[in-house]
Structures are given as structure tokens and as C-alpha cells.
PDB file of C-alpha atoms in Angstrom:
ATOM      1  CA  SER J   1      -0.109   0.115  -0.075  1.00  0.00           C
ATOM      2  CA  VAL J   2       2.830   2.322   0.210  1.00  0.00           C
ATOM      3  CA  GLN J   3       3.720   3.706  -2.630  1.00  0.00           C
ATOM      4  CA  GLN J   4       7.340   4.272  -2.639  1.00  0.00           C
ATOM      5  CA  LEU J   5       7.892   0.685  -1.792  1.00  0.00           C
ATOM      6  CA  ALA J   6       8.275  -2.442  -4.395  1.00  0.00           C
ATOM      7  CA  VAL J   7       7.809  -5.546  -2.447  1.00  0.00           C
ATOM      8  CA  ILE J   8       8.452  -8.368  -3.605  1.00  0.00           C
ATOM      9  CA  ALA J   9       6.553 -11.508  -4.105  1.00  0.00           C
ATOM     10  CA  ARG J  10       6.361 -13.910  -0.930  1.00  0.00           C
ATOM     11  CA  THR J  11       6.087 -16.846  -3.427  1.00  0.00           C
ATOM     12  CA  SER J  12       9.899 -15.646  -4.898  1.00  0.00           C
ATOM     13  CA  SER J  13      11.205 -14.614  -1.049  1.00  0.00           C
ATOM     14  CA  PHE J  14       9.785 -17.212   0.685  1.00  0.00           C
ATOM     15  CA  ALA J  15      12.120 -19.615  -1.233  1.00  0.00           C
ATOM     16  CA  PHE J  16      14.804 -18.831   0.855  1.00  0.00           C
ATOM     17  CA  GLN J  17      12.555 -19.818   4.254  1.00  0.00           C
ATOM     18  CA  GLY J  18      14.683 -21.921   6.138  1.00  0.00           C
ATOM     19  CA  ARG J  19      17.760 -22.071   4.241  1.00  0.00           C
ATOM     20  CA  ASN J  20      21.450 -20.477   5.421  1.00  0.00           C
ATOM     21  CA  GLU J  21      22.401 -18.270   3.459  1.00  0.00           C
ATOM     22  CA  ASP J  22      23.958 -14.813   3.631  1.00  0.00           C
ATOM     23  CA  ALA J  23      21.516 -12.122   3.659  1.00  0.00           C
ATOM     24  CA  ARG J  24      23.600  -9.895   1.029  1.00  0.00           C
ATOM     25  CA  GLU J  25      23.580 -12.853  -1.187  1.00  0.00           C
ATOM     26  CA  ILE J  26      20.102 -12.871  -0.408  1.00  0.00           C
ATOM     27  CA  GLY J  27      19.188  -9.409  -1.257  1.00  0.00           C
ATOM     28  CA  ARG J  28      21.162  -9.879  -4.577  1.00  0.00           C
ATOM     29  CA  LYS J  29      19.552 -12.811  -5.372  1.00  0.00           C
ATOM     30  CA  LEU J  30      15.811 -11.121  -4.743  1.00  0.00           C
ATOM     31  CA  ASN J  31      17.400  -7.924  -6.480  1.00  0.00           C
ATOM     32  CA  ALA J  32      15.647  -6.115  -2.284  1.00  0.00           C
ATOM     33  CA  ARG J  33      17.779  -3.518  -0.861  1.00  0.00           C
ATOM     34  CA  TYR J  34      16.188  -4.490   2.589  1.00  0.00           C
ATOM     35  CA  LEU J  35      15.019  -7.844   4.211  1.00  0.00           C
ATOM     36  CA  LEU J  36      12.531  -8.482   6.583  1.00  0.00           C
ATOM     37  CA  GLU J  37      12.413 -11.606   9.192  1.00  0.00           C
ATOM     38  CA  GLY J  38      11.411 -12.496  11.857  1.00  0.00           C
ATOM     39  CA  ASN J  39      10.087 -15.282  13.705  1.00  0.00           C
ATOM     40  CA  VAL J  40       6.977 -16.608  16.714  1.00  0.00           C
ATOM     41  CA  GLN J  41       7.827 -17.884  20.226  1.00  0.00           C
ATOM     42  CA  SER J  42       4.299 -19.070  21.783  1.00  0.00           C
ATOM     43  CA  ALA J  43       3.878 -20.521  25.094  1.00  0.00           C
ATOM     44  CA  ARG J  44       0.508 -20.371  26.754  1.00  0.00           C
ATOM     45  CA  ASN J  45      -1.869 -17.775  26.263  1.00  0.00           C
ATOM     46  CA  ARG J  46       1.366 -15.774  25.125  1.00  0.00           C
ATOM     47  CA  LEU J  47       2.992 -14.892  21.490  1.00  0.00           C
ATOM     48  CA  ARG J  48       6.793 -13.655  21.236  1.00  0.00           C
ATOM     49  CA  VAL J  49       8.081 -11.574  17.824  1.00  0.00           C
ATOM     50  CA  THR J  50      10.926 -10.845  16.928  1.00  0.00           C
ATOM     51  CA  THR J  51      11.433  -9.042  14.120  1.00  0.00           C
ATOM     52  CA  GLN J  52      14.741  -7.445  12.253  1.00  0.00           C
ATOM     53  CA  LEU J  53      15.461  -5.144   8.925  1.00  0.00           C
ATOM     54  CA  ILE J  54      18.287  -5.547   7.185  1.00  0.00           C
ATOM     55  CA  ASP J  55      19.780  -3.592   4.734  1.00  0.00           C
ATOM     56  CA  ALA J  56      20.847  -6.723   2.411  1.00  0.00           C
ATOM     57  CA  SER J  57      23.760  -4.349   0.646  1.00  0.00           C
ATOM     58  CA  THR J  58      25.846  -4.300   3.937  1.00  0.00           C
ATOM     59  CA  GLY J  59      24.224  -7.333   6.173  1.00  0.00           C
ATOM     60  CA  ASP J  60      24.092  -4.320   8.621  1.00  0.00           C
ATOM     61  CA  HIS J  61      20.365  -4.378  10.776  1.00  0.00           C
ATOM     62  CA  VAL J  62      18.359  -1.418  10.626  1.00  0.00           C
ATOM     63  CA  TRP J  63      15.677  -1.473  12.588  1.00  0.00           C
ATOM     64  CA  SER J  64      15.187  -4.945  15.408  1.00  0.00           C
ATOM     65  CA  MET J  65      11.717  -5.121  17.820  1.00  0.00           C
ATOM     66  CA  ARG J  66      10.698  -7.953  19.950  1.00  0.00           C
ATOM     67  CA  PHE J  67       7.062  -8.248  21.252  1.00  0.00           C
ATOM     68  CA  ASP J  68       5.693  -9.478  23.748  1.00  0.00           C
ATOM     69  CA  LYS J  69       1.496 -10.169  23.277  1.00  0.00           C
ATOM     70  CA  THR J  70      -1.183 -12.388  23.674  1.00  0.00           C
ATOM     71  CA  PRO J  71      -3.110 -14.173  20.671  1.00  0.00           C
ATOM     72  CA  GLU J  72      -6.055 -11.292  20.726  1.00  0.00           C
ATOM     73  CA  ASP J  73      -3.791  -8.950  19.744  1.00  0.00           C
ATOM     74  CA  ILE J  74      -1.326 -10.114  16.812  1.00  0.00           C
ATOM     75  CA  PHE J  75      -3.681  -7.707  14.724  1.00  0.00           C
ATOM     76  CA  ALA J  76      -1.545  -4.592  17.026  1.00  0.00           C
ATOM     77  CA  VAL J  77       1.350  -6.607  16.467  1.00  0.00           C
ATOM     78  CA  GLN J  78       1.357  -6.730  12.630  1.00  0.00           C
ATOM     79  CA  ASP J  79       0.318  -3.193  12.528  1.00  0.00           C
ATOM     80  CA  GLU J  80       3.201  -2.118  14.248  1.00  0.00           C
ATOM     81  CA  ILE J  81       5.826  -4.233  12.281  1.00  0.00           C
ATOM     82  CA  ALA J  82       4.061  -2.539   9.526  1.00  0.00           C
ATOM     83  CA  LEU J  83       4.300   0.933  10.353  1.00  0.00           C
ATOM     84  CA  GLU J  84       7.784   0.889  11.936  1.00  0.00           C
ATOM     85  CA  VAL J  85       9.300  -0.923   8.908  1.00  0.00           C
ATOM     86  CA  ALA J  86       7.767   2.034   7.028  1.00  0.00           C
ATOM     87  CA  ARG J  87       9.593   4.726   9.500  1.00  0.00           C
ATOM     88  CA  ALA J  88      12.833   2.519   9.857  1.00  0.00           C
ATOM     89  CA  LEU J  89      13.123   3.453   5.525  1.00  0.00           C
ATOM     90  CA  LYS J  90      12.024   6.617   6.332  1.00  0.00           C
ATOM     91  CA  LEU J  91       8.780   6.978   3.684  1.00  0.00           C
ATOM     92  CA  SER J  92       6.031   9.557   4.297  1.00  0.00           C
ATOM     93  CA  LEU J  93       3.214   8.566   6.032  1.00  0.00           C
ATOM     94  CA  ASP J  94      -0.045  10.463   4.953  1.00  0.00           C
ATOM     95  CA  ALA J  95      -2.978   9.391   6.716  1.00  0.00           C
ATOM     96  CA  SER J  96      -4.802   7.840   3.449  1.00  0.00           C
ATOM     97  CA  THR J  97      -1.966   5.473   3.233  1.00  0.00           C
ATOM     98  CA  THR J  98      -1.227   4.654   7.449  1.00  0.00           C
ATOM     99  CA  ASP J  99      -5.058   3.320   7.122  1.00  0.00           C
ATOM    100  CA  LYS J 100      -4.870   1.207   4.821  1.00  0.00           C
ATOM    101  CA  LEU J 101      -1.635  -0.368   6.428  1.00  0.00           C
ATOM    102  CA  LEU J 102      -4.011  -0.820   8.965  1.00  0.00           C
ATOM    103  CA  GLY J 103      -7.030  -1.575   7.352  1.00  0.00           C
ATOM    104  CA  GLN J 104      -5.723  -4.813   5.722  1.00  0.00           C
ATOM    105  CA  ARG J 105      -6.971  -7.513   7.417  1.00  0.00           C
ATOM    106  CA  ALA J 106     -10.351  -9.236   9.494  1.00  0.00           C
ATOM    107  CA  ALA J 107     -11.342  -8.117  12.544  1.00  0.00           C
ATOM    108  CA  ASN J 108     -11.347 -12.011  14.759  1.00  0.00           C
ATOM    109  CA  LEU J 109      -8.813 -13.554  14.639  1.00  0.00           C
ATOM    110  CA  ASP J 110     -10.062 -17.077  13.189  1.00  0.00           C
ATOM    111  CA  ALA J 111     -11.039 -14.963   9.794  1.00  0.00           C
ATOM    112  CA  TYR J 112      -7.667 -13.931   9.523  1.00  0.00           C
ATOM    113  CA  PHE J 113      -6.372 -17.956   9.807  1.00  0.00           C
ATOM    114  CA  ALA J 114      -8.353 -19.215   7.004  1.00  0.00           C
ATOM    115  CA  TYR J 115      -7.580 -16.367   4.916  1.00  0.00           C
ATOM    116  CA  LEU J 116      -4.225 -17.359   5.650  1.00  0.00           C
ATOM    117  CA  GLN J 117      -4.745 -20.434   5.131  1.00  0.00           C
ATOM    118  CA  GLY J 118      -6.570 -20.482   1.900  1.00  0.00           C
ATOM    119  CA  ARG J 119      -3.523 -17.830   0.245  1.00  0.00           C
ATOM    120  CA  ASN J 120      -1.126 -20.692   0.651  1.00  0.00           C
ATOM    121  CA  LEU J 121      -3.013 -23.189  -0.793  1.00  0.00           C
ATOM    122  CA  ALA J 122      -4.612 -20.960  -3.945  1.00  0.00           C
ATOM    123  CA  SER J 123      -0.619 -20.714  -4.211  1.00  0.00           C
ATOM    124  CA  THR J 124      -0.014 -24.027  -6.019  1.00  0.00           C
ATOM    125  CA  LEU J 125      -2.638 -23.320  -8.644  1.00  0.00           C
ATOM    126  CA  ARG J 126      -3.375 -26.868  -8.094  1.00  0.00           C
ATOM    127  CA  ILE J 127      -6.874 -27.664  -9.212  1.00  0.00           C
ATOM    128  CA  ALA J 128      -7.622 -29.313  -5.650  1.00  0.00           C
ATOM    129  CA  ASP J 129      -5.807 -26.945  -3.568  1.00  0.00           C
ATOM    130  CA  LEU J 130      -8.246 -24.297  -4.922  1.00  0.00           C
ATOM    131  CA  LYS J 131     -11.153 -25.287  -4.060  1.00  0.00           C
ATOM    132  CA  SER J 132      -9.781 -25.743  -0.193  1.00  0.00           C
ATOM    133  CA  ALA J 133      -8.787 -22.389  -0.560  1.00  0.00           C
ATOM    134  CA  ALA J 134     -12.171 -21.736  -1.565  1.00  0.00           C
ATOM    135  CA  GLU J 135     -13.442 -23.037   1.563  1.00  0.00           C
ATOM    136  CA  GLN J 136     -11.057 -21.082   3.704  1.00  0.00           C
ATOM    137  CA  PHE J 137     -12.039 -17.765   2.265  1.00  0.00           C
ATOM    138  CA  ALA J 138     -15.770 -18.725   2.612  1.00  0.00           C
ATOM    139  CA  ARG J 139     -14.860 -20.177   6.521  1.00  0.00           C
ATOM    140  CA  ALA J 140     -13.428 -16.422   6.727  1.00  0.00           C
ATOM    141  CA  ILE J 141     -16.491 -14.770   5.384  1.00  0.00           C
ATOM    142  CA  LYS J 142     -19.008 -16.582   7.525  1.00  0.00           C
ATOM    143  CA  VAL J 143     -16.886 -15.884  10.312  1.00  0.00           C
ATOM    144  CA  ASP J 144     -16.354 -12.320   9.836  1.00  0.00           C
ATOM    145  CA  PRO J 145     -18.674 -10.882   6.974  1.00  0.00           C
ATOM    146  CA  ASN J 146     -17.592  -7.456   6.598  1.00  0.00           C
ATOM    147  CA  PHE J 147     -13.565  -8.707   6.064  1.00  0.00           C
ATOM    148  CA  ALA J 148     -13.192  -7.761   2.001  1.00  0.00           C
ATOM    149  CA  PRO J 149      -9.951  -9.248   1.267  1.00  0.00           C
ATOM    150  CA  ALA J 150     -11.834 -12.389   1.342  1.00  0.00           C
ATOM    151  CA  TYR J 151     -14.559 -12.007  -1.052  1.00  0.00           C
ATOM    152  CA  VAL J 152     -11.330 -11.061  -3.275  1.00  0.00           C
ATOM    153  CA  GLU J 153     -10.142 -14.300  -3.198  1.00  0.00           C
ATOM    154  CA  LEU J 154     -12.729 -16.462  -3.348  1.00  0.00           C
ATOM    155  CA  ALA J 155     -14.067 -14.551  -6.497  1.00  0.00           C
ATOM    156  CA  SER J 156     -10.488 -15.480  -7.698  1.00  0.00           C
ATOM    157  CA  ALA J 157      -9.951 -19.451  -6.053  1.00  0.00           C
ATOM    158  CA  LYS J 158     -13.573 -20.031  -7.706  1.00  0.00           C
ATOM    159  CA  LEU J 159     -12.471 -18.938 -11.363  1.00  0.00           C
ATOM    160  CA  GLU J 160      -9.965 -19.949 -11.431  1.00  0.00           C
ATOM    161  CA  VAL J 161     -11.229 -24.034 -10.762  1.00  0.00           C
ATOM    162  CA  ALA J 162     -14.247 -23.353 -13.225  1.00  0.00           C
ATOM    163  CA  GLU J 163     -11.666 -21.858 -15.649  1.00  0.00           C
ATOM    164  CA  PHE J 164      -9.017 -24.896 -15.941  1.00  0.00           C
ATOM    165  CA  GLU J 165     -10.394 -27.837 -13.945  1.00  0.00           C
ATOM    166  CA  ILE J 166     -11.723 -29.769 -17.486  1.00  0.00           C
ATOM    167  CA  THR J 167     -15.162 -31.127 -17.047  1.00  0.00           C
ATOM    168  CA  ASP J 168     -18.407 -31.501 -19.511  1.00  0.00           C
ATOM    169  CA  ASP J 169     -20.217 -28.786 -17.659  1.00  0.00           C
ATOM    170  CA  ARG J 170     -16.471 -26.579 -18.171  1.00  0.00           C
ATOM    171  CA  ARG J 171     -18.952 -23.891 -20.384  1.00  0.00           C
ATOM    172  CA  ARG J 172     -21.678 -23.973 -18.386  1.00  0.00           C
ATOM    173  CA  ARG J 173     -19.752 -23.897 -14.292  1.00  0.00           C
ATOM    174  CA  PHE J 174     -17.216 -20.890 -16.076  1.00  0.00           C
ATOM    175  CA  GLU J 175     -20.099 -18.829 -16.711  1.00  0.00           C
ATOM    176  CA  ALA J 176     -21.955 -19.480 -13.682  1.00  0.00           C
ATOM    177  CA  ALA J 177     -18.235 -18.640 -11.809  1.00  0.00           C
ATOM    178  CA  LEU J 178     -18.825 -15.181 -13.736  1.00  0.00           C
ATOM    179  CA  ALA J 179     -22.213 -14.186 -12.337  1.00  0.00           C
ATOM    180  CA  ASP J 180     -21.273 -15.245  -8.953  1.00  0.00           C
ATOM    181  CA  ASN J 181     -17.571 -13.473  -8.826  1.00  0.00           C
ATOM    182  CA  SER J 182     -19.660 -10.298 -10.635  1.00  0.00           C
ATOM    183  CA  ARG J 183     -21.441 -10.219  -6.432  1.00  0.00           C
ATOM    184  CA  LEU J 184     -18.917 -11.270  -4.542  1.00  0.00           C
ATOM    185  CA  ILE J 185     -16.695  -8.466  -6.252  1.00  0.00           C
ATOM    186  CA  ALA J 186     -19.315  -6.306  -5.940  1.00  0.00           C
ATOM    187  CA  ARG J 187     -18.994  -6.329  -2.071  1.00  0.00           C
ATOM    188  CA  ALA J 188     -15.703  -5.810  -1.414  1.00  0.00           C
ATOM    189  CA  LEU J 189     -15.837  -3.375  -3.304  1.00  0.00           C
ATOM    190  CA  GLU J 190     -19.223  -1.552  -1.124  1.00  0.00           C
ATOM    191  CA  LEU J 191     -16.944  -3.150   1.882  1.00  0.00           C
ATOM    192  CA  ASP J 192     -13.729  -0.529   0.675  1.00  0.00           C
ATOM    193  CA  PRO J 193     -13.682   1.558  -1.999  1.00  0.00           C
ATOM    194  CA  ALA J 194      -9.994   1.171  -1.966  1.00  0.00           C
ATOM    195  CA  ASP J 195      -8.946  -2.064  -2.688  1.00  0.00           C
ATOM    196  CA  GLY J 196      -6.957  -2.218  -5.168  1.00  0.00           C
ATOM    197  CA  HIS J 197      -6.968  -6.546  -5.958  1.00  0.00           C
ATOM    198  CA  ALA J 198     -10.875  -6.034  -6.158  1.00  0.00           C
ATOM    199  CA  TYR J 199     -10.550  -3.948  -9.729  1.00  0.00           C
ATOM    200  CA  VAL J 200      -7.650  -6.338 -10.950  1.00  0.00           C
ATOM    201  CA  GLU J 201     -10.263  -9.425  -9.754  1.00  0.00           C
ATOM    202  CA  ARG J 202     -12.616  -7.208 -11.329  1.00  0.00           C
ATOM    203  CA  ALA J 203     -10.793  -6.475 -13.956  1.00  0.00           C
ATOM    204  CA  TYR J 204      -9.972 -10.425 -14.930  1.00  0.00           C
ATOM    205  CA  MET J 205     -13.761 -10.827 -15.755  1.00  0.00           C
ATOM    206  CA  ASN J 206     -14.265  -8.549 -17.672  1.00  0.00           C
ATOM    207  CA  ALA J 207     -11.501  -9.056 -20.299  1.00  0.00           C
ATOM    208  CA  PHE J 208     -13.697 -11.526 -21.388  1.00  0.00           C
ATOM    209  CA  THR J 209     -16.071  -9.647 -22.466  1.00  0.00           C
ATOM    210  CA  ASP J 210     -15.201  -6.225 -22.588  1.00  0.00           C
ATOM    211  CA  LEU J 211     -11.359  -5.158 -22.575  1.00  0.00           C
ATOM    212  CA  ALA J 212     -12.002  -1.251 -22.959  1.00  0.00           C
ATOM    213  CA  ALA J 213     -13.629  -1.690 -19.343  1.00  0.00           C
ATOM    214  CA  ALA J 214     -10.737  -4.607 -18.033  1.00  0.00           C
ATOM    215  CA  GLU J 215      -7.930  -1.968 -19.249  1.00  0.00           C
ATOM    216  CA  ALA J 216     -10.315   1.059 -16.724  1.00  0.00           C
ATOM    217  CA  ASP J 217     -10.606  -2.051 -13.893  1.00  0.00           C
ATOM    218  CA  TYR J 218      -6.483  -2.800 -14.407  1.00  0.00           C
ATOM    219  CA  ARG J 219      -5.031   0.868 -14.087  1.00  0.00           C
ATOM    220  CA  ARG J 220      -6.974   1.815 -11.742  1.00  0.00           C
ATOM    221  CA  GLY J 221      -6.053  -1.371  -9.449  1.00  0.00           C
ATOM    222  CA  ILE J 222      -2.823  -0.162  -9.954  1.00  0.00           C
ATOM    223  CA  GLU J 223      -3.201   2.827  -9.129  1.00  0.00           C
ATOM    224  CA  LEU J 224      -4.931   1.955  -5.383  1.00  0.00           C
ATOM    225  CA  SER J 225      -2.434  -1.320  -5.166  1.00  0.00           C
ATOM    226  CA  PRO J 226       0.847  -0.161  -7.031  1.00  0.00           C
ATOM    227  CA  SER J 227       3.007  -2.593  -6.076  1.00  0.00           C
ATOM    228  CA  TYR J 228       1.117  -5.710  -7.092  1.00  0.00           C
ATOM    229  CA  ALA J 229       2.610  -7.641 -10.064  1.00  0.00           C
ATOM    230  CA  LYS J 230      -1.143  -9.882 -11.292  1.00  0.00           C
ATOM    231  CA  ALA J 231      -2.290  -6.050 -11.995  1.00  0.00           C
ATOM    232  CA  TYR J 232       0.571  -5.178 -14.809  1.00  0.00           C
ATOM    233  CA  GLU J 233       0.135  -9.184 -16.004  1.00  0.00           C
ATOM    234  CA  GLY J 234      -3.337  -8.463 -16.402  1.00  0.00           C
ATOM    235  CA  LEU J 235      -3.138  -5.026 -18.694  1.00  0.00           C
ATOM    236  CA  ALA J 236      -0.180  -6.084 -20.760  1.00  0.00           C
ATOM    237  CA  ALA J 237      -2.523  -9.048 -22.002  1.00  0.00           C
ATOM    238  CA  VAL J 238      -4.706  -6.777 -22.650  1.00  0.00           C
ATOM    239  CA  LEU J 239      -3.644  -4.309 -23.857  1.00  0.00           C
ATOM    240  CA  TYR J 240      -1.774  -7.018 -26.492  1.00  0.00           C
ATOM    241  CA  GLU J 241      -5.073  -8.030 -27.343  1.00  0.00           C
TER     242      GLU J 241
END
């Protein structure tokens, strides 16, 4: 959500998880100036979150913090880490940007965990995992009906299954998914009109029938989420068409 900051995709950065590589080498491979790393420890009803920001050009620690919280405080910890990292990088955060950083999560911990599990499953792009991901996103919505990102991810997972699962009724399922996804995205934008990912998902759907509308939505998505790679990929495809 911070326009001055380009964030490396999680699938790229997580490839280094558990590997004992020098921070400078990781930074070189990812083409990243800074690395954010950390760990979580738990004991009974307490969480300890330790995180540090590393300058990948030198290997030096720029900033580090430790948070001791209860599980119910995990959202506050995430918010604080996001804001403190931005401050450590001396990025200017206006009120609207700060609101975005603090608003990209569910109000309920169970809903948020279901959402994260769905994101993890969907990242494999396997049909079976996408179906399981859709179940997790639906669960997140049931627990927290006002969590806009879950509607967007549910729409994405359902459409990918309908588009790529080969069955005799593929056309019918795909058209039904488009209709259902329009409702899901409309709800997401009703809850959060500044959700760039929702515009990108709507753009993907529009691309099947209306390239001009798709281009407009992709451009709006990039304006709202300037570090969202899927938006640039989709816009490029639409412009090519």
C-alpha cells in the first residue's frame, strides 16, 4: 500500500525460508535492498514476535524489535511492524496510507487465519488446492462478513477452478462462476472502495467480454495497489489483445 515501496512477491522471498544463506546473497538474488525477517514463539497464552530489518547491501541490522503479546493482540503486532518498518525506511506515510496499512485484515482472528490458509493453498495453483482454498475463504467470510479481501480471494479461486478444471459442463460452470464472482467483487468494493485487488479481479473477469472496461479496472487497481504484480501482468495481456 506504500507507493514508494516495491515489495518482492511472497513466493519468491519464501523460497529462502529455512535456508542458511547470507543476507547479502539473498538480497542479490531477489534484487531487494532490504530484508524483513523474524520468528514467532508461543507459550501458553503468550506470543513473542521478534523481527528485524536488514540492509541487504551491507548485511547490517537497520532496526529490530521484540513484541510480547497475547494471541488476541496479533493484529496489533502486525500493524506495529508495518508502521515501524516504514518509519525505519524513512518513508512518508500520509493519513490515507496509514489507514490502508491498518485496514488490510479481518476483525476476527479465526477469519484471518482461514484467509491466510486459503492464500497458502491458492498459491500452488493446483485445482484441488484451489477448491480447498475457496472453502477457507468462504469460512473467513462466514466468520467475518465484513472482511473484504476474503471476498476477492474467493472470487479468484472459484474462477480459476471454473476456467481450468476440464469437465463436460465447463462452459456452464464458468459462466456461473462469472455471475457469482460479480456479486462477490461488488460486495468487496462496497466494503472497501479502495481495494486495488478487487479492481484487478474484476478486470480479469471483464477481459473475457469488455477489454476497455478491463483496462480501466487494471489501471485503477495499479493506482491503488502499485506493488501488485498480477495487475501489471493483466494490463499487459489486455493491451496486447
